[in-house]
Amino acid sequence: MSAVNERLAELAELGRHENGIDRALGTPQERAARERFAAWARARNYALTQDRVGNLFARRAGTREGARPILVGSHLDTVPTGGAYDGAYGVVAAICALEALDERNAATEHPVDAVAWVGEEGGRFLLGCLGSSVFTGAHDVERALSLQDSEGVTLRDALASPEGGLLDGVPMREEMRVAAYVELHVEQGPVLEREAVPLGVVTAIAGQRRYRVVIDGTSGHAGTVPMARRGDALCAAAELILAVERAAIVAGESVATVGRLVVEPNGTNVIPARTTFSVDIRSPHDDRIEAVEKALREAATEAQARRRVNTSVERLESRAPAPMDPKLRATLHKAVAALDLKAIDVPSGAGHDAMCLSRIAPTAMLFVPSIGGRSHVAEEETSPEDLETGVTALVASIIEVDKFVI
Ligand code: GLV
Ligand code: MN
Ligand code: MN
């Protein structure tokens, strides 16, 4: 087995259970993945640093004094019951790429950092792309550290704990300005497989907004309260959820998902008192996201008036669509073509740390095919050959990008 496949198999054991892999930020399983990354970096003497939220950087030195680093990486956390490739692939591939540069004795002018961003999925602390948001200044570090999980544990406490916290003996990163960012990721959609090409160069990443909706109704006995007098928080939630679904269909080129719903007190014979749910809206067009948000807010206002409930819609996160850098995309195409590999342009419906990095540096992404287009499920898979091809393309891309960026 090649190094990239071996290491992915190793990471897949961390957090594995019968329904998939759980590796949320600040848990022992996620920390163990960061430890693995650190061990791979130390084995090659790459200069390893971390920052206050746990992002890890393994640096292969460059030859030009004062040159900014090229960053290459992705994330190590997973969604609940996630798979082995989303994020982990890009991190493992980044380390493998640095090693491949060593093996070829390939000097680069710029330092090249393999990066493991933390908390990209936003499962535990709700803010997606947490590590890269803090790194790029999109979110204040103190605000991020004050975020709480559903049990009231702050990120600050999670990162201070020996079980899930920052790594011991790894120095804090110094300020850095970035020359370019390249992220390799599994496509998570069906296009590359359908087109039978091994690589995609991402054109743009869809914009996204996330919300927490809370509906407070009135609890009561399921057998005695007449239908006309109820303030059922779950029935109101059902209306809002379907309104969001309809709005995304009507807006077109947009998707909306309610993936998390908590019902309280959650008893079979008790009228629901409170529902809390997430809404995730995405589109390549900001105005369509806006239209779906408007429909959500209108449905909330309308349900409040008609159903004897209180509703609150809180926007937790908003990211504009992120076009990838045209010159860097062309550089990736050139690198891939020189390897005699085929690549096509593809958009990304999924979010990535590259969205944040694109705010501060030329940024581009490479995709490899996902079998059946499946992702965010335990069954997500990419063939071992495609995973290796992606690493080869990444190495060639780093060498080209090193020539192109200042
Ligand atoms: C991350 O994978 C996202 O697209 O939410
Ligand atoms: Mn990902
Ligand atoms: Mn993901």
Tab-separated table of C-alpha atoms and ligand atoms in Angstrom:
chain	number	residue	atom	x	y	z
A	1	MET	CA	0.000	0.000	0.000
A	2	SER	CA	1.268	3.479	-0.778
A	3	ALA	CA	1.967	5.944	2.029
A	4	VAL	CA	-1.142	8.013	1.316
A	5	ASN	CA	-3.425	4.973	1.485
A	6	GLU	CA	-1.668	3.540	4.520
A	7	ARG	CA	-1.935	6.764	6.476
A	8	LEU	CA	-5.570	7.280	5.555
A	9	ALA	CA	-6.289	3.779	6.828
A	10	GLU	CA	-4.453	4.648	10.045
A	11	LEU	CA	-6.463	7.847	10.557
A	12	ALA	CA	-9.711	6.009	9.758
A	13	GLU	CA	-9.229	3.950	12.937
A	14	LEU	CA	-9.359	7.117	15.067
A	15	GLY	CA	-12.983	7.648	16.053
A	16	ARG	CA	-14.247	4.653	14.119
A	17	HIS	CA	-17.439	2.977	15.357
A	18	GLU	CA	-20.066	0.778	13.783
A	19	ASN	CA	-21.784	3.617	11.896
A	20	GLY	CA	-18.766	5.581	10.660
A	21	ILE	CA	-16.086	7.887	12.033
A	22	ASP	CA	-16.651	10.598	14.680
A	23	ARG	CA	-13.777	13.027	15.053
A	24	ALA	CA	-15.141	16.329	16.299
A	25	LEU	CA	-12.794	19.148	17.282
A	26	GLY	CA	-11.349	18.879	20.772
A	27	THR	CA	-12.226	15.205	21.323
A	28	PRO	CA	-9.614	12.550	22.147
A	29	GLN	CA	-10.092	11.008	18.676
A	30	GLU	CA	-9.487	14.288	16.888
A	31	ARG	CA	-6.501	15.083	19.070
A	32	ALA	CA	-5.097	11.649	18.246
A	33	ALA	CA	-5.316	12.548	14.546
A	34	ARG	CA	-3.393	15.759	15.218
A	35	GLU	CA	-0.822	13.661	17.089
A	36	ARG	CA	-0.428	11.405	14.054
A	37	PHE	CA	0.164	14.428	11.846
A	38	ALA	CA	2.753	15.727	14.317
A	39	ALA	CA	4.521	12.346	14.356
A	40	TRP	CA	4.749	12.286	10.540
A	41	ALA	CA	6.149	15.820	10.542
A	42	ARG	CA	8.693	15.089	13.277
A	43	ALA	CA	9.874	11.930	11.524
A	44	ARG	CA	11.037	14.141	8.627
A	45	ASN	CA	12.222	17.045	10.757
A	46	TYR	CA	9.683	19.440	9.316
A	47	ALA	CA	9.389	22.468	11.600
A	48	LEU	CA	6.136	21.867	13.446
A	49	THR	CA	4.067	24.673	14.963
A	50	GLN	CA	0.495	25.099	16.170
A	51	ASP	CA	-1.691	28.100	16.913
A	52	ARG	CA	-4.134	28.928	19.698
A	53	VAL	CA	-7.017	27.018	18.152
A	54	GLY	CA	-4.907	23.955	17.301
A	55	ASN	CA	-4.177	24.408	13.587
A	56	LEU	CA	-0.929	22.562	12.806
A	57	PHE	CA	1.778	23.590	10.351
A	58	ALA	CA	4.655	21.337	9.218
A	59	ARG	CA	7.206	23.367	7.287
A	60	ARG	CA	9.656	22.195	4.647
A	61	ALA	CA	12.186	24.992	4.291
A	62	GLY	CA	12.562	27.041	1.106
A	63	THR	CA	15.727	28.444	-0.409
A	64	ARG	CA	14.866	32.143	-0.702
A	65	GLU	CA	15.405	34.203	2.411
A	66	GLY	CA	12.162	35.833	3.554
A	67	ALA	CA	9.929	34.110	0.990
A	68	ARG	CA	6.361	33.590	2.209
A	69	PRO	CA	5.195	29.998	2.582
A	70	ILE	CA	2.969	28.101	0.167
A	71	LEU	CA	0.324	26.394	2.313
A	72	VAL	CA	-1.055	22.997	1.333
A	73	GLY	CA	-3.602	21.161	3.452
A	74	SER	CA	-7.122	20.453	4.614
A	75	HIS	CA	-8.807	19.284	7.842
A	76	LEU	CA	-8.716	16.270	10.185
A	77	ASP	CA	-12.156	16.526	11.806
A	78	THR	CA	-15.189	14.664	10.467
A	79	VAL	CA	-18.946	15.055	10.465
A	80	PRO	CA	-20.810	12.667	12.807
A	81	THR	CA	-20.693	9.170	11.259
A	82	GLY	CA	-18.392	10.539	8.575
A	83	GLY	CA	-16.011	8.821	6.201
A	84	ALA	CA	-12.272	8.395	5.860
A	85	TYR	CA	-11.478	10.873	3.063
A	86	ASP	CA	-13.223	14.210	3.531
A	87	GLY	CA	-10.447	16.455	4.819
A	88	ALA	CA	-8.089	13.723	6.012
A	89	TYR	CA	-7.056	13.064	2.419
A	90	GLY	CA	-5.852	16.627	1.834
A	91	VAL	CA	-3.834	16.623	5.067
A	92	VAL	CA	-2.200	13.260	4.470
A	93	ALA	CA	-1.539	14.177	0.828
A	94	ALA	CA	0.148	17.403	1.939
A	95	ILE	CA	2.607	15.504	4.160
A	96	CYS	CA	3.186	12.939	1.389
A	97	ALA	CA	3.850	15.791	-1.054
A	98	LEU	CA	6.534	17.293	1.202
A	99	GLU	CA	8.163	13.860	1.438
A	100	ALA	CA	8.013	13.467	-2.343
A	101	LEU	CA	9.808	16.801	-2.718
A	102	ASP	CA	12.492	15.502	-0.316
A	103	GLU	CA	12.852	12.281	-2.252
A	104	ARG	CA	13.369	14.179	-5.492
A	105	ASN	CA	15.741	16.604	-3.813
A	106	ALA	CA	13.488	19.297	-5.205
A	107	ALA	CA	14.347	22.654	-3.714
A	108	THR	CA	11.576	25.249	-3.649
A	109	GLU	CA	12.151	28.964	-3.239
A	110	HIS	CA	9.206	29.230	-0.890
A	111	PRO	CA	8.849	27.243	2.290
A	112	VAL	CA	6.005	24.751	1.887
A	113	ASP	CA	3.755	24.121	4.891
A	114	ALA	CA	1.543	21.052	5.178
A	115	VAL	CA	-1.411	22.310	7.220
A	116	ALA	CA	-4.044	20.514	9.287
A	117	TRP	CA	-6.865	22.991	9.882
A	118	VAL	CA	-9.101	22.306	12.879
A	119	GLY	CA	-12.882	22.250	13.066
A	120	GLU	CA	-13.746	22.579	9.390
A	121	GLU	CA	-17.049	20.727	9.678
A	122	GLY	CA	-18.493	22.944	12.383
A	123	GLY	CA	-20.247	20.038	14.063
A	124	ARG	CA	-19.339	20.533	17.695
A	125	PHE	CA	-18.868	24.310	17.962
A	126	LEU	CA	-21.251	25.121	15.070
A	127	LEU	CA	-18.865	27.529	13.331
A	128	GLY	CA	-17.628	25.866	10.126
A	129	CYS	CA	-14.041	26.358	8.871
A	130	LEU	CA	-13.211	27.381	12.425
A	131	GLY	CA	-9.425	27.014	12.248
A	132	SER	CA	-9.016	28.655	8.866
A	133	SER	CA	-11.470	31.429	9.823
A	134	VAL	CA	-9.317	32.336	12.804
A	135	PHE	CA	-6.085	32.004	10.829
A	136	THR	CA	-7.315	34.376	8.114
A	137	GLY	CA	-8.830	36.884	10.529
A	138	ALA	CA	-12.413	36.227	9.430
A	139	HIS	CA	-13.150	35.364	13.071
A	140	ASP	CA	-11.625	36.775	16.178
A	141	VAL	CA	-9.659	34.167	18.130
A	142	GLU	CA	-11.162	35.145	21.500
A	143	ARG	CA	-14.665	34.870	20.069
A	144	ALA	CA	-13.861	31.468	18.621
A	145	LEU	CA	-12.432	30.259	21.952
A	146	SER	CA	-15.632	31.348	23.690
A	147	LEU	CA	-17.868	29.212	21.462
A	148	GLN	CA	-19.728	26.519	23.393
A	149	ASP	CA	-20.738	23.021	22.404
A	150	SER	CA	-24.187	21.606	23.197
A	151	GLU	CA	-22.996	20.660	26.708
A	152	GLY	CA	-21.770	24.184	27.446
A	153	VAL	CA	-18.061	23.292	27.119
A	154	THR	CA	-16.123	26.169	25.568
A	155	LEU	CA	-13.537	25.659	22.864
A	156	ARG	CA	-11.074	27.307	25.252
A	157	ASP	CA	-11.676	24.554	27.836
A	158	ALA	CA	-11.681	21.778	25.238
A	159	LEU	CA	-8.300	22.967	23.948
A	160	ALA	CA	-6.910	23.228	27.478
A	161	SER	CA	-7.867	19.665	28.372
A	162	PRO	CA	-5.281	16.881	28.158
A	163	GLU	CA	-7.770	14.630	26.308
A	164	GLY	CA	-8.696	16.904	23.422
A	165	GLY	CA	-6.405	19.875	23.761
A	166	LEU	CA	-3.442	21.502	22.076
A	167	LEU	CA	-0.444	19.242	21.515
A	168	ASP	CA	2.313	19.140	24.118
A	169	GLY	CA	5.728	20.445	23.184
A	170	VAL	CA	4.670	22.016	19.879
A	171	PRO	CA	5.689	25.699	19.679
A	172	MET	CA	3.205	28.434	18.839
A	173	ARG	CA	3.292	29.648	15.265
A	174	GLU	CA	4.743	33.056	14.492
A	175	GLU	CA	2.783	35.537	12.371
A	176	MET	CA	2.901	34.527	8.730
A	177	ARG	CA	1.902	35.973	5.405
A	178	VAL	CA	0.942	33.417	2.813
A	179	ALA	CA	2.196	33.209	-0.796
A	180	ALA	CA	-0.533	30.808	-1.974
A	181	TYR	CA	-2.838	28.049	-0.749
A	182	VAL	CA	-3.570	24.783	-2.525
A	183	GLU	CA	-6.066	22.247	-1.142
A	184	LEU	CA	-6.507	18.731	-2.453
A	185	HIS	CA	-9.865	17.151	-1.571
A	186	VAL	CA	-12.227	14.401	-2.636
A	187	GLU	CA	-14.902	15.821	-4.915
A	188	GLN	CA	-17.864	14.714	-2.738
A	189	GLY	CA	-20.044	14.855	-5.855
A	190	PRO	CA	-20.573	12.835	-9.035
A	191	VAL	CA	-19.024	14.906	-11.842
A	192	LEU	CA	-15.486	13.493	-12.103
A	193	GLU	CA	-16.676	9.900	-11.927
A	194	ARG	CA	-19.335	10.561	-14.549
A	195	GLU	CA	-16.842	12.264	-16.852
A	196	ALA	CA	-14.260	9.525	-16.149
A	197	VAL	CA	-11.451	11.998	-15.398
A	198	PRO	CA	-9.036	11.587	-12.489
A	199	LEU	CA	-8.766	15.263	-11.511
A	200	GLY	CA	-10.810	18.423	-11.194
A	201	VAL	CA	-9.633	22.015	-10.821
A	202	VAL	CA	-12.187	23.931	-8.776
A	203	THR	CA	-13.647	27.060	-10.347
A	204	ALA	CA	-15.472	28.456	-7.297
A	205	ILE	CA	-16.884	27.341	-3.953
A	206	ALA	CA	-20.576	27.966	-3.320
A	207	GLY	CA	-21.527	30.536	-0.720
A	208	GLN	CA	-23.167	29.322	2.462
A	209	ARG	CA	-25.042	30.519	5.490
A	210	ARG	CA	-25.849	28.625	8.671
A	211	TYR	CA	-28.544	29.387	11.219
A	212	ARG	CA	-29.841	28.224	14.571
A	213	VAL	CA	-33.633	28.366	14.828
A	214	VAL	CA	-35.350	28.057	18.198
A	215	ILE	CA	-39.129	27.683	18.526
A	216	ASP	CA	-40.716	27.948	21.943
A	217	GLY	CA	-44.244	26.621	22.288
A	218	THR	CA	-46.333	25.378	25.162
A	219	SER	CA	-45.963	21.894	26.515
A	220	GLY	CA	-48.955	19.915	27.685
A	221	HIS	CA	-50.735	16.568	27.836
A	222	ALA	CA	-50.967	14.826	24.455
A	223	GLY	CA	-54.404	13.494	25.312
A	224	THR	CA	-56.137	16.499	26.836
A	225	VAL	CA	-55.160	19.743	25.081
A	226	PRO	CA	-57.546	20.372	22.139
A	227	MET	CA	-55.850	20.897	18.780
A	228	ALA	CA	-57.142	24.447	18.468
A	229	ARG	CA	-55.449	25.493	21.729
A	230	ARG	CA	-51.984	24.093	21.141
A	231	GLY	CA	-48.672	25.846	20.699
A	232	ASP	CA	-46.806	22.828	19.389
A	233	ALA	CA	-43.147	23.694	18.786
A	234	LEU	CA	-42.536	20.696	16.542
A	235	CYS	CA	-45.499	21.326	14.229
A	236	ALA	CA	-44.277	24.905	13.816
A	237	ALA	CA	-40.759	23.617	13.060
A	238	ALA	CA	-42.180	21.278	10.434
A	239	GLU	CA	-43.751	24.239	8.636
A	240	LEU	CA	-40.503	26.213	8.677
A	241	ILE	CA	-38.467	23.263	7.451
A	242	LEU	CA	-40.770	22.658	4.501
A	243	ALA	CA	-40.862	26.394	3.732
A	244	VAL	CA	-37.045	26.396	3.494
A	245	GLU	CA	-37.090	23.338	1.243
A	246	ARG	CA	-39.644	24.970	-1.064
A	247	ALA	CA	-37.742	28.257	-1.143
A	248	ALA	CA	-34.522	26.549	-2.243
A	249	ILE	CA	-36.369	24.735	-5.039
A	250	VAL	CA	-38.036	27.953	-6.179
A	251	ALA	CA	-34.793	29.984	-6.006
A	252	GLY	CA	-32.998	27.402	-8.172
A	253	GLU	CA	-29.266	26.615	-8.113
A	254	SER	CA	-29.467	26.527	-4.351
A	255	VAL	CA	-29.734	23.853	-1.691
A	256	ALA	CA	-31.031	24.007	1.864
A	257	THR	CA	-30.705	21.418	4.608
A	258	VAL	CA	-32.037	20.974	8.119
A	259	GLY	CA	-29.642	18.356	9.431
A	260	ARG	CA	-30.032	18.722	13.154
A	261	LEU	CA	-33.262	18.902	15.144
A	262	VAL	CA	-33.653	18.715	18.901
A	263	VAL	CA	-37.133	18.287	20.383
A	264	GLU	CA	-37.775	18.993	24.048
A	265	PRO	CA	-38.867	17.290	26.166
A	266	ASN	CA	-39.040	14.568	23.480
A	267	GLY	CA	-41.750	12.434	25.072
A	268	THR	CA	-44.271	10.393	23.109
A	269	ASN	CA	-47.221	11.754	25.060
A	270	VAL	CA	-46.015	15.310	25.700
A	271	ILE	CA	-46.675	18.231	23.349
A	272	PRO	CA	-43.251	19.519	22.249
A	273	ALA	CA	-42.283	22.626	24.231
A	274	ARG	CA	-39.218	23.623	22.292
A	275	THR	CA	-37.484	22.730	19.063
A	276	THR	CA	-33.996	23.820	18.076
A	277	PHE	CA	-32.753	23.135	14.586
A	278	SER	CA	-30.001	24.025	12.151
A	279	VAL	CA	-30.504	25.466	8.679
A	280	ASP	CA	-27.740	25.340	6.071
A	281	ILE	CA	-28.307	27.241	2.798
A	282	ARG	CA	-25.886	27.210	-0.128
A	283	SER	CA	-25.672	28.593	-3.646
A	284	PRO	CA	-23.100	29.960	-6.064
A	285	HIS	CA	-25.306	33.099	-6.107
A	286	ASP	CA	-25.547	35.236	-2.986
A	287	ASP	CA	-28.936	36.686	-3.986
A	288	ARG	CA	-30.486	33.198	-4.007
A	289	ILE	CA	-29.153	32.463	-0.537
A	290	GLU	CA	-30.687	35.780	0.483
A	291	ALA	CA	-34.042	34.763	-1.036
A	292	VAL	CA	-34.085	31.482	0.912
A	293	GLU	CA	-33.158	33.292	4.129
A	294	LYS	CA	-35.991	35.743	3.523
A	295	ALA	CA	-38.440	32.845	3.098
A	296	LEU	CA	-37.190	31.293	6.347
A	297	ARG	CA	-37.677	34.525	8.268
A	298	GLU	CA	-41.131	35.105	6.762
A	299	ALA	CA	-42.216	31.571	7.624
A	300	ALA	CA	-40.978	32.112	11.190
A	301	THR	CA	-42.925	35.366	11.564
A	302	GLU	CA	-46.014	33.809	10.065
A	303	ALA	CA	-45.860	30.684	12.276
A	304	GLN	CA	-45.363	32.838	15.354
A	305	ALA	CA	-48.538	34.776	14.684
A	306	ARG	CA	-50.678	31.755	13.823
A	307	ARG	CA	-49.365	28.976	16.060
A	308	ARG	CA	-48.901	30.544	19.517
A	309	VAL	CA	-45.145	30.035	19.480
A	310	ASN	CA	-42.091	32.273	19.727
A	311	THR	CA	-39.481	31.903	17.045
A	312	SER	CA	-35.901	33.086	16.814
A	313	VAL	CA	-33.716	32.791	13.729
A	314	GLU	CA	-30.035	33.417	14.433
A	315	ARG	CA	-27.546	33.563	11.587
A	316	LEU	CA	-24.347	31.917	12.838
A	317	GLU	CA	-22.220	32.030	9.746
A	318	SER	CA	-22.233	33.694	6.354
A	319	ARG	CA	-19.728	33.069	3.598
A	320	ALA	CA	-19.886	34.635	0.178
A	321	PRO	CA	-19.268	32.433	-2.869
A	322	ALA	CA	-15.486	32.078	-3.229
A	323	PRO	CA	-14.039	32.087	-6.740
A	324	MET	CA	-10.651	30.403	-6.971
A	325	ASP	CA	-7.704	32.438	-8.276
A	326	PRO	CA	-7.718	32.292	-12.120
A	327	LYS	CA	-3.919	32.370	-12.464
A	328	LEU	CA	-3.427	29.693	-9.845
A	329	ARG	CA	-6.096	27.550	-11.514
A	330	ALA	CA	-4.233	27.883	-14.808
A	331	THR	CA	-1.016	26.901	-13.015
A	332	LEU	CA	-2.655	23.751	-11.663
A	333	HIS	CA	-3.991	22.872	-15.112
A	334	LYS	CA	-0.508	23.347	-16.552
A	335	ALA	CA	1.083	21.142	-13.886
A	336	VAL	CA	-1.480	18.388	-14.442
A	337	ALA	CA	-1.244	18.540	-18.228
A	338	ALA	CA	2.555	18.167	-18.013
A	339	LEU	CA	1.947	14.863	-16.201
A	340	ASP	CA	-0.255	13.736	-19.101
A	341	LEU	CA	-3.235	13.583	-16.769
A	342	LYS	CA	-6.670	14.864	-17.628
A	343	ALA	CA	-8.363	17.506	-15.478
A	344	ILE	CA	-11.618	19.384	-15.949
A	345	ASP	CA	-13.007	22.490	-14.280
A	346	VAL	CA	-15.589	21.744	-11.584
A	347	PRO	CA	-17.511	23.907	-9.118
A	348	SER	CA	-17.640	22.969	-5.428
A	349	GLY	CA	-20.989	22.768	-3.679
A	350	ALA	CA	-19.231	21.713	-0.475
A	351	GLY	CA	-17.473	24.227	1.751
A	352	HIS	CA	-13.713	24.109	2.287
A	353	ASP	CA	-10.987	25.890	4.223
A	354	ALA	CA	-9.971	27.261	0.820
A	355	MET	CA	-12.961	29.647	1.110
A	356	CYS	CA	-11.228	31.388	3.994
A	357	LEU	CA	-7.741	31.270	2.545
A	358	SER	CA	-8.991	32.840	-0.703
A	359	ARG	CA	-9.571	36.038	1.291
A	360	ILE	CA	-5.879	36.470	2.030
A	361	ALA	CA	-3.885	34.680	-0.693
A	362	PRO	CA	-4.170	33.250	-4.208
A	363	THR	CA	-6.017	29.981	-3.629
A	364	ALA	CA	-6.884	26.955	-5.744
A	365	MET	CA	-8.203	23.430	-5.219
A	366	LEU	CA	-7.766	20.051	-6.836
A	367	PHE	CA	-10.431	17.335	-6.625
A	368	VAL	CA	-10.187	13.580	-7.108
A	369	PRO	CA	-13.299	11.472	-7.856
A	370	SER	CA	-15.672	10.229	-5.162
A	371	ILE	CA	-17.167	6.818	-5.858
A	372	GLY	CA	-20.912	7.252	-6.427
A	373	GLY	CA	-20.417	10.932	-5.611
A	374	ARG	CA	-21.046	10.090	-1.956
A	375	SER	CA	-19.655	12.011	1.020
A	376	HIS	CA	-20.476	12.975	4.619
A	377	VAL	CA	-21.376	9.298	4.996
A	378	ALA	CA	-19.367	6.341	6.271
A	379	GLU	CA	-19.398	4.813	2.777
A	380	GLU	CA	-17.548	7.681	1.081
A	381	GLU	CA	-14.731	6.251	-0.982
A	382	THR	CA	-12.094	7.091	-3.562
A	383	SER	CA	-10.028	4.443	-5.316
A	384	PRO	CA	-6.442	3.988	-4.058
A	385	GLU	CA	-5.167	4.799	-7.566
A	386	ASP	CA	-7.078	8.085	-7.708
A	387	LEU	CA	-5.766	9.003	-4.259
A	388	GLU	CA	-2.199	8.440	-5.476
A	389	THR	CA	-2.828	10.389	-8.681
A	390	GLY	CA	-4.015	13.305	-6.572
A	391	VAL	CA	-0.762	13.332	-4.600
A	392	THR	CA	1.273	13.228	-7.827
A	393	ALA	CA	-0.744	16.171	-9.159
A	394	LEU	CA	-0.296	18.037	-5.870
A	395	VAL	CA	3.491	17.659	-5.958
A	396	ALA	CA	3.635	18.913	-9.553
A	397	SER	CA	1.302	21.783	-8.630
A	398	ILE	CA	3.493	22.871	-5.708
A	399	ILE	CA	6.536	22.974	-8.003
A	400	GLU	CA	4.658	25.089	-10.576
A	401	VAL	CA	3.106	27.373	-7.974
A	402	ASP	CA	6.554	27.945	-6.454
A	403	LYS	CA	7.695	29.383	-9.800
A	404	PHE	CA	4.590	31.487	-10.269
A	405	VAL	CA	3.884	33.222	-6.948
A	406	ILE	CA	5.947	35.911	-5.265
B	1	GLV	C1	-18.156	20.897	4.844
B	1	GLV	O1	-17.847	19.823	4.407
B	1	GLV	C2	-19.332	21.524	4.366
B	1	GLV	O2	-19.464	21.704	3.139
B	1	GLV	O3	-20.214	21.794	5.190
B	2	MN	MN	-13.829	18.690	3.750
B	3	MN	MN	-17.054	17.870	5.040
